[in-house]
mmCIF file of C-alpha atoms and ligand atoms in Angstrom:
data_model
loop_
_atom_site.group_PDB
_atom_site.id
_atom_site.type_symbol
_atom_site.label_atom_id
_atom_site.label_comp_id
_atom_site.label_asym_id
_atom_site.label_seq_id
_atom_site.Cartn_x
_atom_site.Cartn_y
_atom_site.Cartn_z
ATOM 1 C CA UNK A 1 89.874 122.736 98.715
ATOM 2 C CA UNK A 2 92.323 119.956 98.355
ATOM 3 C CA UNK A 3 94.353 118.266 100.589
ATOM 4 C CA UNK A 4 97.548 117.178 100.088
ATOM 5 C CA UNK A 5 98.604 114.184 101.510
ATOM 6 C CA UNK A 6 101.651 111.556 101.591
ATOM 7 C CA UNK A 7 101.680 108.618 99.755
ATOM 8 C CA UNK A 8 104.062 106.155 100.907
ATOM 9 C CA UNK A 9 102.779 102.155 99.375
ATOM 10 C CA UNK A 10 105.829 100.315 101.105
ATOM 11 C CA UNK A 11 106.410 96.992 100.233
ATOM 12 C CA UNK A 12 105.039 93.802 100.373
ATOM 13 C CA UNK A 13 101.482 93.663 100.424
ATOM 14 C CA UNK A 14 101.741 97.705 101.005
ATOM 15 C CA UNK A 15 101.397 98.679 97.116
ATOM 16 C CA UNK A 16 97.886 96.082 96.827
ATOM 17 C CA UNK A 17 96.264 97.727 100.642
ATOM 18 C CA UNK A 18 97.786 101.694 99.717
ATOM 19 C CA UNK A 19 96.089 101.017 95.956
ATOM 20 C CA UNK A 20 92.985 99.475 96.951
ATOM 21 C CA UNK A 21 92.824 102.491 100.466
ATOM 22 C CA UNK A 22 93.245 105.891 97.422
ATOM 23 C CA UNK A 23 90.718 104.081 95.445
ATOM 24 C CA UNK A 24 88.612 104.036 98.220
ATOM 25 C CA UNK A 25 89.025 107.190 99.821
ATOM 26 C CA UNK A 26 88.800 108.808 96.357
ATOM 27 C CA UNK A 27 85.476 106.850 96.154
ATOM 28 C CA UNK A 28 84.592 109.109 99.077
ATOM 29 C CA UNK A 29 84.292 112.534 97.567
ATOM 30 C CA UNK A 30 87.655 113.433 99.453
ATOM 31 C CA UNK A 31 89.642 115.839 97.126
ATOM 32 C CA UNK A 32 93.026 114.317 97.950
ATOM 33 C CA UNK A 33 96.095 115.486 96.701
ATOM 34 C CA UNK A 34 98.657 112.285 96.519
ATOM 35 C CA UNK A 35 102.423 112.900 96.454
ATOM 36 C CA UNK A 36 104.073 109.511 96.760
ATOM 37 C CA UNK A 37 107.253 107.843 97.617
ATOM 38 C CA UNK A 38 109.348 105.065 97.754
ATOM 39 C CA UNK A 39 111.023 103.708 101.631
ATOM 40 C CA UNK A 40 112.624 101.012 102.934
ATOM 41 C CA UNK A 41 115.057 98.365 100.553
ATOM 42 C CA UNK A 42 113.570 99.944 96.968
ATOM 43 C CA UNK A 43 114.550 103.760 98.447
ATOM 44 C CA UNK A 44 118.036 102.375 99.980
ATOM 45 C CA UNK A 45 119.140 99.618 96.605
ATOM 46 C CA UNK A 46 118.207 104.131 94.395
ATOM 47 C CA UNK A 47 118.972 106.429 97.293
ATOM 48 C CA UNK A 48 121.470 105.023 99.889
ATOM 49 C CA UNK A 49 118.726 105.612 102.306
ATOM 50 C CA UNK A 50 115.586 103.969 103.060
ATOM 51 C CA UNK A 51 113.918 106.815 104.268
ATOM 52 C CA UNK A 52 115.214 109.571 101.826
ATOM 53 C CA UNK A 53 114.889 113.271 103.228
ATOM 54 C CA UNK A 54 112.319 113.998 100.371
ATOM 55 C CA UNK A 55 109.897 111.530 101.953
ATOM 56 C CA UNK A 56 110.379 113.439 105.097
ATOM 57 C CA UNK A 57 110.247 116.857 103.199
ATOM 58 C CA UNK A 58 107.082 115.644 101.808
ATOM 59 C CA UNK A 59 105.070 114.982 104.887
ATOM 60 C CA UNK A 60 106.308 118.089 106.674
ATOM 61 C CA UNK A 61 105.193 120.146 104.114
ATOM 62 C CA UNK A 62 101.619 118.486 104.005
ATOM 63 C CA UNK A 63 101.987 117.366 107.695
ATOM 64 C CA UNK A 64 99.648 114.287 106.818
ATOM 65 C CA UNK A 65 100.893 111.576 105.302
ATOM 66 C CA UNK A 66 99.117 107.801 104.062
ATOM 67 C CA UNK A 67 101.710 104.677 104.853
ATOM 68 C CA UNK A 68 102.168 101.262 103.796
ATOM 69 C CA UNK A 69 103.927 98.638 105.487
ATOM 70 C CA UNK A 70 108.024 98.864 105.225
ATOM 71 C CA UNK A 71 110.160 95.954 105.712
ATOM 72 C CA UNK A 72 112.936 96.066 108.279
ATOM 73 C CA UNK A 73 115.656 93.633 108.126
ATOM 74 C CA UNK A 74 115.862 91.296 110.305
ATOM 75 C CA UNK A 75 119.344 90.760 112.544
ATOM 76 C CA UNK A 76 121.157 92.707 110.010
ATOM 77 C CA UNK A 77 121.065 95.769 107.585
ATOM 78 C CA UNK A 78 118.753 99.724 108.440
ATOM 79 C CA UNK A 79 116.817 100.458 110.860
ATOM 80 C CA UNK A 80 113.623 100.012 110.785
ATOM 81 C CA UNK A 81 112.461 102.754 108.730
ATOM 82 C CA UNK A 82 108.929 103.180 110.604
ATOM 83 C CA UNK A 83 110.803 103.714 114.649
ATOM 84 C CA UNK A 84 112.933 106.003 112.412
ATOM 85 C CA UNK A 85 110.386 108.012 110.913
ATOM 86 C CA UNK A 86 108.535 108.179 113.875
ATOM 87 C CA UNK A 87 111.500 109.478 115.565
ATOM 88 C CA UNK A 88 112.286 111.667 112.999
ATOM 89 C CA UNK A 89 108.939 113.759 112.690
ATOM 90 C CA UNK A 90 108.793 113.398 116.784
ATOM 91 C CA UNK A 91 105.194 111.362 116.118
ATOM 92 C CA UNK A 92 105.126 110.787 120.558
ATOM 93 C CA UNK A 93 101.662 108.596 120.052
ATOM 94 C CA UNK A 94 100.564 105.418 117.935
ATOM 95 C CA UNK A 95 96.945 105.004 118.463
ATOM 96 C CA UNK A 96 95.199 102.264 117.785
ATOM 97 C CA UNK A 97 91.625 101.862 118.551
ATOM 98 C CA UNK A 98 90.335 98.241 118.636
ATOM 99 C CA UNK A 99 87.290 98.011 118.553
ATOM 100 C CA UNK A 100 83.898 95.164 117.461
ATOM 101 C CA UNK A 101 82.810 94.902 114.127
ATOM 102 C CA UNK A 102 79.735 94.248 114.345
ATOM 103 C CA UNK A 103 78.294 90.678 112.606
ATOM 104 C CA UNK A 104 82.567 90.255 112.057
ATOM 105 C CA UNK A 105 83.923 86.418 112.917
ATOM 106 C CA UNK A 106 86.288 87.035 116.371
ATOM 107 C CA UNK A 107 86.615 86.221 119.425
ATOM 108 C CA UNK A 108 84.932 89.132 121.302
ATOM 109 C CA UNK A 109 81.801 90.781 121.217
ATOM 110 C CA UNK A 110 82.242 94.482 122.164
ATOM 111 C CA UNK A 111 85.433 95.557 122.485
ATOM 112 C CA UNK A 112 86.202 99.092 122.346
ATOM 113 C CA UNK A 113 89.271 99.815 123.286
ATOM 114 C CA UNK A 114 92.121 102.627 122.414
ATOM 115 C CA UNK A 115 95.388 101.233 122.849
ATOM 116 C CA UNK A 116 97.934 104.612 122.641
ATOM 117 C CA UNK A 117 101.839 103.260 122.800
ATOM 118 C CA UNK A 118 105.394 105.698 122.999
ATOM 119 C CA UNK A 119 106.122 105.833 120.165
ATOM 120 C CA UNK A 120 109.742 107.385 120.307
ATOM 121 C CA UNK A 121 112.315 105.943 122.853
ATOM 122 C CA UNK A 122 112.273 102.429 125.346
ATOM 123 C CA UNK A 123 113.753 99.296 124.230
ATOM 124 C CA UNK A 124 112.941 101.017 120.582
ATOM 125 C CA UNK A 125 116.249 103.301 120.868
ATOM 126 C CA UNK A 126 118.182 101.649 118.749
ATOM 127 C CA UNK A 127 120.963 102.096 121.544
ATOM 128 C CA UNK A 128 122.781 98.250 120.904
ATOM 129 C CA UNK A 129 126.395 97.236 120.859
ATOM 130 C CA UNK A 130 128.692 94.635 121.428
ATOM 131 C CA UNK A 131 130.221 94.748 124.449
ATOM 132 C CA UNK A 132 132.563 91.574 124.305
ATOM 133 C CA UNK A 133 132.396 88.653 121.857
ATOM 134 C CA UNK A 134 129.522 86.873 123.456
ATOM 135 C CA UNK A 135 128.287 90.209 125.169
ATOM 136 C CA UNK A 136 125.891 92.436 123.868
ATOM 137 C CA UNK A 137 124.215 95.619 125.567
ATOM 138 C CA UNK A 138 120.470 97.227 124.597
ATOM 139 C CA UNK A 139 119.558 100.226 126.120
ATOM 140 C CA UNK A 140 115.961 100.607 127.198
ATOM 141 C CA UNK A 141 116.064 104.671 127.166
ATOM 142 C CA UNK A 142 112.895 106.175 128.864
ATOM 143 C CA UNK A 143 112.944 109.951 130.215
ATOM 144 C CA UNK A 144 110.466 112.016 132.182
ATOM 145 C CA UNK A 145 109.545 114.310 129.583
ATOM 146 C CA UNK A 146 108.225 111.116 126.973
ATOM 147 C CA UNK A 147 105.945 109.690 129.958
ATOM 148 C CA UNK A 148 104.798 112.490 130.659
ATOM 149 C CA UNK A 149 103.562 113.754 127.461
ATOM 150 C CA UNK A 150 102.331 110.206 126.321
ATOM 151 C CA UNK A 151 100.325 110.454 129.970
ATOM 152 C CA UNK A 152 98.589 113.456 128.774
ATOM 153 C CA UNK A 153 98.061 112.091 125.839
ATOM 154 C CA UNK A 154 96.164 109.263 126.525
ATOM 155 C CA UNK A 155 94.016 111.305 129.642
ATOM 156 C CA UNK A 156 93.784 113.825 126.976
ATOM 157 C CA UNK A 157 92.041 111.399 124.663
ATOM 158 C CA UNK A 158 90.074 109.641 127.306
ATOM 159 C CA UNK A 159 88.544 113.349 127.890
ATOM 160 C CA UNK A 160 87.690 114.331 124.391
ATOM 161 C CA UNK A 161 86.016 110.677 123.861
ATOM 162 C CA UNK A 162 84.266 110.204 126.520
ATOM 163 C CA UNK A 163 86.282 107.248 128.225
ATOM 164 C CA UNK A 164 86.351 106.381 131.681
ATOM 165 C CA UNK A 165 89.591 104.647 132.541
ATOM 166 C CA UNK A 166 93.155 105.044 131.433
ATOM 167 C CA UNK A 167 95.682 101.956 132.402
ATOM 168 C CA UNK A 168 98.945 101.889 132.112
ATOM 169 C CA UNK A 169 100.665 99.280 131.581
ATOM 170 C CA UNK A 170 104.331 98.286 132.498
ATOM 171 C CA UNK A 171 107.007 96.120 134.471
ATOM 172 C CA UNK A 172 108.196 98.116 137.724
ATOM 173 C CA UNK A 173 108.701 95.164 139.566
ATOM 174 C CA UNK A 174 111.481 94.379 137.842
ATOM 175 C CA UNK A 175 112.659 97.399 135.912
ATOM 176 C CA UNK A 176 112.428 99.644 138.999
ATOM 177 C CA UNK A 177 114.020 102.360 137.386
ATOM 178 C CA UNK A 178 113.189 103.014 134.093
ATOM 179 C CA UNK A 179 109.454 101.656 134.034
ATOM 180 C CA UNK A 180 109.056 103.110 137.930
ATOM 181 C CA UNK A 181 109.563 106.276 135.782
ATOM 182 C CA UNK A 182 107.190 105.364 133.941
ATOM 183 C CA UNK A 183 104.515 105.030 135.950
ATOM 184 C CA UNK A 184 105.418 108.029 138.345
ATOM 185 C CA UNK A 185 104.690 110.426 135.052
ATOM 186 C CA UNK A 186 101.305 108.368 134.123
ATOM 187 C CA UNK A 187 100.286 109.029 138.286
ATOM 188 C CA UNK A 188 101.226 112.443 138.341
ATOM 189 C CA UNK A 189 99.276 113.022 134.891
ATOM 190 C CA UNK A 190 96.437 111.552 136.674
ATOM 191 C CA UNK A 191 96.370 113.784 139.324
ATOM 192 C CA UNK A 192 94.820 116.520 136.501
ATOM 193 C CA UNK A 193 92.155 114.103 135.579
ATOM 194 C CA UNK A 194 90.199 113.149 138.786
ATOM 195 C CA UNK A 195 86.969 112.786 136.648
ATOM 196 C CA UNK A 196 89.269 109.547 134.894
ATOM 197 C CA UNK A 197 89.325 105.988 136.479
ATOM 198 C CA UNK A 198 93.480 105.154 136.556
ATOM 199 C CA UNK A 199 94.856 102.260 137.855
ATOM 200 C CA UNK A 200 97.981 100.073 136.378
ATOM 201 C CA UNK A 201 98.488 96.683 135.909
ATOM 202 C CA UNK A 202 101.996 94.453 134.619
ATOM 203 C CA UNK A 203 102.226 93.532 131.338
ATOM 204 C CA UNK A 204 102.436 89.934 132.294
ATOM 205 C CA UNK A 205 99.468 89.744 133.949
ATOM 206 C CA UNK A 206 97.943 92.195 131.267
ATOM 207 C CA UNK A 207 98.555 89.869 128.373
ATOM 208 C CA UNK A 208 96.069 87.423 130.212
ATOM 209 C CA UNK A 209 93.667 90.014 131.417
ATOM 210 C CA UNK A 210 93.251 91.341 127.432
ATOM 211 C CA UNK A 211 92.967 87.681 126.817
ATOM 212 C CA UNK A 212 89.974 86.547 129.056
ATOM 213 C CA UNK A 213 88.074 90.262 129.839
ATOM 214 C CA UNK A 214 88.854 92.765 127.428
ATOM 215 C CA UNK A 215 85.852 94.544 127.497
ATOM 216 C CA UNK A 216 86.474 95.823 130.862
ATOM 217 C CA UNK A 217 89.790 97.796 129.409
ATOM 218 C CA UNK A 218 89.178 101.396 127.694
ATOM 219 C CA UNK A 219 92.581 102.816 127.503
ATOM 220 C CA UNK A 220 95.626 101.825 127.278
ATOM 221 C CA UNK A 221 98.971 103.570 128.058
ATOM 222 C CA UNK A 222 102.358 101.379 127.104
ATOM 223 C CA UNK A 223 106.042 102.364 126.670
ATOM 224 C CA UNK A 224 107.288 100.826 123.330
ATOM 225 C CA UNK A 225 107.862 97.679 122.780
ATOM 226 C CA UNK A 226 105.463 96.230 125.735
ATOM 227 C CA UNK A 227 102.305 98.581 122.604
ATOM 228 C CA UNK A 228 103.902 96.811 120.259
ATOM 229 C CA UNK A 229 103.191 93.303 121.477
ATOM 230 C CA UNK A 230 100.355 93.992 123.111
ATOM 231 C CA UNK A 231 98.259 95.644 120.096
ATOM 232 C CA UNK A 232 98.912 92.295 118.082
ATOM 233 C CA UNK A 233 96.941 90.745 120.963
ATOM 234 C CA UNK A 234 94.000 93.541 120.666
ATOM 235 C CA UNK A 235 94.047 93.085 116.716
ATOM 236 C CA UNK A 236 93.602 88.846 117.156
ATOM 237 C CA UNK A 237 90.789 90.371 119.485
ATOM 238 C CA UNK A 238 88.321 91.712 117.095
ATOM 239 C CA UNK A 239 89.427 89.597 113.360
ATOM 240 C CA UNK A 240 92.862 89.900 112.798
ATOM 241 C CA UNK A 241 95.500 91.751 111.568
ATOM 242 C CA UNK A 242 93.544 92.694 108.673
ATOM 243 C CA UNK A 243 91.209 94.708 110.331
ATOM 244 C CA UNK A 244 92.804 97.084 113.087
ATOM 245 C CA UNK A 245 93.985 100.829 111.734
ATOM 246 C CA UNK A 246 96.251 103.068 113.916
ATOM 247 C CA UNK A 247 98.082 106.415 113.930
ATOM 248 C CA UNK A 248 101.158 107.955 114.532
ATOM 249 C CA UNK A 249 101.003 111.625 116.073
ATOM 250 C CA UNK A 250 102.903 114.455 116.859
ATOM 251 C CA UNK A 251 102.307 117.851 117.981
ATOM 252 C CA UNK A 252 101.823 118.794 114.213
ATOM 253 C CA UNK A 253 102.105 116.021 111.804
ATOM 254 C CA UNK A 254 99.862 112.326 111.557
ATOM 255 C CA UNK A 255 100.991 109.346 109.649
ATOM 256 C CA UNK A 256 98.418 106.577 109.798
ATOM 257 C CA UNK A 257 98.836 103.622 108.940
ATOM 258 C CA UNK A 258 97.282 99.974 109.740
ATOM 259 C CA UNK A 259 99.336 97.853 112.937
ATOM 260 C CA UNK A 260 99.703 95.323 110.338
ATOM 261 C CA UNK A 261 103.415 94.014 109.166
ATOM 262 C CA UNK A 262 104.558 94.051 104.878
ATOM 263 C CA UNK A 263 102.760 90.447 105.422
ATOM 264 C CA UNK A 264 106.146 88.917 103.152
ATOM 265 C CA UNK A 265 104.044 85.681 102.763
ATOM 266 C CA UNK A 266 101.298 86.409 101.301
ATOM 267 C CA UNK A 267 102.231 89.386 98.831
ATOM 268 C CA UNK A 268 101.499 90.203 95.547
ATOM 269 C CA UNK A 269 98.349 87.380 95.553
ATOM 270 C CA UNK A 270 95.995 90.054 95.801
ATOM 271 C CA UNK A 271 95.023 87.953 98.783
ATOM 272 C CA UNK A 272 96.011 90.867 101.704
ATOM 273 C CA UNK A 273 92.733 92.895 103.608
ATOM 274 C CA UNK A 274 92.875 96.112 103.113
ATOM 275 C CA UNK A 275 90.734 96.396 105.627
ATOM 276 C CA UNK A 276 92.559 97.955 108.268
ATOM 277 C CA UNK A 277 94.681 101.037 106.222
ATOM 278 C CA UNK A 278 91.162 101.548 104.756
ATOM 279 C CA UNK A 279 90.442 102.393 108.700
ATOM 280 C CA UNK A 280 93.438 104.499 108.828
ATOM 281 C CA UNK A 281 92.340 106.325 106.635
ATOM 282 C CA UNK A 282 89.234 107.149 107.502
ATOM 283 C CA UNK A 283 91.328 108.472 110.237
ATOM 284 C CA UNK A 284 92.933 110.312 108.149
ATOM 285 C CA UNK A 285 89.897 111.969 106.403
ATOM 286 C CA UNK A 286 88.779 112.894 110.472
ATOM 287 C CA UNK A 287 91.829 114.391 111.121
ATOM 288 C CA UNK A 288 91.225 116.392 107.626
ATOM 289 C CA UNK A 289 87.908 117.222 109.215
ATOM 290 C CA UNK A 290 86.558 115.462 106.300
ATOM 291 C CA UNK A 291 83.198 113.928 108.826
ATOM 292 C CA UNK A 292 80.985 113.460 106.529
ATOM 293 C CA UNK A 293 83.549 111.875 104.184
ATOM 294 C CA UNK A 294 84.943 109.398 106.531
ATOM 295 C CA UNK A 295 81.591 108.135 107.713
ATOM 296 C CA UNK A 296 80.517 107.311 104.146
ATOM 297 C CA UNK A 297 83.673 105.270 104.328
ATOM 298 C CA UNK A 298 82.977 104.395 107.646
ATOM 299 C CA UNK A 299 79.213 102.732 106.828
ATOM 300 C CA UNK A 300 80.254 101.369 103.655
ATOM 301 C CA UNK A 301 83.082 99.747 105.584
ATOM 302 C CA UNK A 302 80.947 98.241 108.044
ATOM 303 C CA UNK A 303 78.181 96.826 105.887
ATOM 304 C CA UNK A 304 81.110 95.217 103.213
ATOM 305 C CA UNK A 305 82.769 93.850 106.327
ATOM 306 C CA UNK A 306 79.039 92.069 107.568
ATOM 307 C CA UNK A 307 78.460 90.215 104.397
ATOM 308 C CA UNK A 308 80.283 86.604 104.314
ATOM 309 C CA UNK A 309 80.596 86.870 100.688
ATOM 310 C CA UNK A 310 82.405 90.185 100.222
ATOM 311 C CA UNK A 311 85.146 89.366 103.483
ATOM 312 C CA UNK A 312 88.873 88.590 102.255
ATOM 313 C CA UNK A 313 90.030 85.272 103.641
ATOM 314 C CA UNK A 314 91.518 86.375 106.245
ATOM 315 C CA UNK A 315 88.540 86.839 108.419
ATOM 316 C CA UNK A 316 86.634 83.866 106.515
ATOM 317 C CA UNK A 317 85.682 85.179 103.588
ATOM 318 C CA UNK A 318 86.762 84.309 99.657
ATOM 319 C CA UNK A 319 87.277 87.810 98.352
ATOM 320 C CA UNK A 320 90.284 88.741 96.663
ATOM 321 C CA UNK A 321 91.735 92.626 97.653
ATOM 322 C CA UNK A 322 90.483 93.994 94.406
ATOM 323 C CA UNK A 323 86.778 92.364 94.788
ATOM 324 C CA UNK A 324 86.784 93.423 98.299
ATOM 325 C CA UNK A 325 87.551 97.181 96.738
ATOM 326 C CA UNK A 326 84.964 97.072 94.895
ATOM 327 C CA UNK A 327 82.108 95.841 96.266
ATOM 328 C CA UNK A 328 82.693 98.697 98.649
ATOM 329 C CA UNK A 329 83.392 101.527 96.218
ATOM 330 C CA UNK A 330 80.039 99.728 94.859
ATOM 331 C CA UNK A 331 78.909 100.475 98.069
ATOM 332 C CA UNK A 332 80.249 104.414 98.371
ATOM 333 C CA UNK A 333 78.471 105.188 95.219
ATOM 334 C CA UNK A 334 75.522 103.851 96.280
ATOM 335 C CA UNK A 335 74.895 105.326 99.345
HETATM 336 P P1 LIG B 401 102.736 90.992 109.344
HETATM 337 O O1 LIG B 401 101.683 91.708 110.212
HETATM 338 O O2 LIG B 401 103.379 91.370 107.876
HETATM 339 O O3 LIG B 401 101.961 89.690 109.094
HETATM 340 C C1 LIG B 401 101.599 88.422 110.092
HETATM 341 C C2 LIG B 401 100.717 87.496 109.596
HETATM 342 O O4 LIG B 401 99.464 88.588 109.764
HETATM 343 C C3 LIG B 401 101.147 86.898 108.385
HETATM 344 O O5 LIG B 401 100.427 85.691 108.357
HETATM 345 C C4 LIG B 401 100.004 88.109 107.479
HETATM 346 O O6 LIG B 401 99.655 87.501 106.536
HETATM 347 C C5 LIG B 401 98.883 88.153 108.176
HETATM 348 N N1 LIG B 401 98.112 89.328 107.006
HETATM 349 C C6 LIG B 401 98.719 90.990 108.038
HETATM 350 N N2 LIG B 401 98.567 91.899 107.410
HETATM 351 C C7 LIG B 401 97.548 91.407 106.930
HETATM 352 C C8 LIG B 401 96.264 91.890 105.791
HETATM 353 N N3 LIG B 401 96.374 92.741 105.496
HETATM 354 N N4 LIG B 401 95.223 90.888 105.507
HETATM 355 C C9 LIG B 401 95.465 89.514 105.516
HETATM 356 N N5 LIG B 401 96.483 89.226 106.478
HETATM 357 C C10 LIG B 401 97.394 89.933 107.289
HETATM 358 O O7 LIG B 401 103.856 90.884 110.770
HETATM 359 P P2 LIG B 401 105.738 90.078 110.627
HETATM 360 O O8 LIG B 401 106.046 88.942 109.855
HETATM 361 O O9 LIG B 401 106.338 89.822 112.157
HETATM 362 O O10 LIG B 401 106.251 91.395 109.548
HETATM 363 C C11 LIG B 401 106.535 90.852 108.531
HETATM 364 C C12 LIG B 401 107.022 92.554 108.285
HETATM 365 O O11 LIG B 401 106.808 93.836 107.935
HETATM 366 C C13 LIG B 401 108.712 92.447 108.988
HETATM 367 O O12 LIG B 401 109.768 93.335 107.788
HETATM 368 C C14 LIG B 401 108.456 94.081 109.552
HETATM 369 O O13 LIG B 401 109.433 94.470 110.263
HETATM 370 C C15 LIG B 401 107.701 94.409 109.550
HETATM 371 N N6 LIG B 401 106.023 95.551 110.020
HETATM 372 C C16 LIG B 401 106.487 96.492 109.441
HETATM 373 C C17 LIG B 401 105.185 97.298 110.120
HETATM 374 C C18 LIG B 401 105.169 98.689 109.596
HETATM 375 O O14 LIG B 401 105.246 99.139 108.640
HETATM 376 N N7 LIG B 401 104.361 99.569 110.776
HETATM 377 C C19 LIG B 401 104.580 97.124 111.347
HETATM 378 C C20 LIG B 401 104.798 95.495 111.530
HETATM 379 C C21 LIG B 401 105.514 94.571 110.929
#
């Protein structure tokens, strides 16, 4: 049966990497019907809204989307489409698997961890105002409900994937109430999972631990801001932003997107690495129950990335986005 998927190409390198991902997912034999929508600056200029209602309705109808990156104006302009989308659809868990790709040059080997980021509140609540000239207040919202829900999600993920340990990351020594509540909820939930080890780390120490001993960690659960920052750090451990996928998950809706942004410095040059979005597409196929198609893409990707001549330049190769994609499609067809 054909599965309907909302497609958001995004901007910057978004259209280049989504075109690649669509080609590769279709080559896997998956019967997907794409429903394409614009977001961000283009949507704002055309409709007056960076996140048009038609786009949200399409995702609500199909319950699954593949999303390219969308730029956010810095210091002014509309609020992040990415943050708004997650909030509007209550996509409370941002899941980013950080796994070593065999034979891909990276700082570490044998890394297999999952970053679980709370996606709906924290410092990304977007509530800020000028108190008096020269003084700005930006509110960090932490609730028992969202903290408990994300902690439970992380332990359930650990249980389903046979993982051994969940580590909460916080700054409860300074933000005693806000991060204190996040931690309290985490430890309360942990008691329901006695077979899974649980512990916590202060975020600055965690940053150091991840750079020096990343292979000691398994599942990390973090409030929004720390999750955003540390998942880019984790991407750097296994080959960079070009290779790490992600999923924004709610109770019923799932939006798959890479960790990286719109990379304006390389947009339109046909050099972006589409791997991260293609791997997000693999997560999408698995989510839809298309295990065989997912395996085909995954295996071809591992083989292509192991071959220096097929890689894009961010991971040490010379291939363009389209050359990499062509080679990947050939591998899938041959597989
Ligand atoms: P970025 O992730 O776009 O780029 C950081 C660096 O990584 C750049 O040097 C870029 O060239 C490189 N890079 C990223 N993806 C790559 C890929 N697939 N292949 C090769 N190189 C890649 O982060 P930056 O520059 O901080 O943000 C740019 C824009 O993206 C901003 O407007 C930001 O708001 C937006 N953004 C959007 C996200 C989303 O849509 N989920 C997530 C993060 C940022």
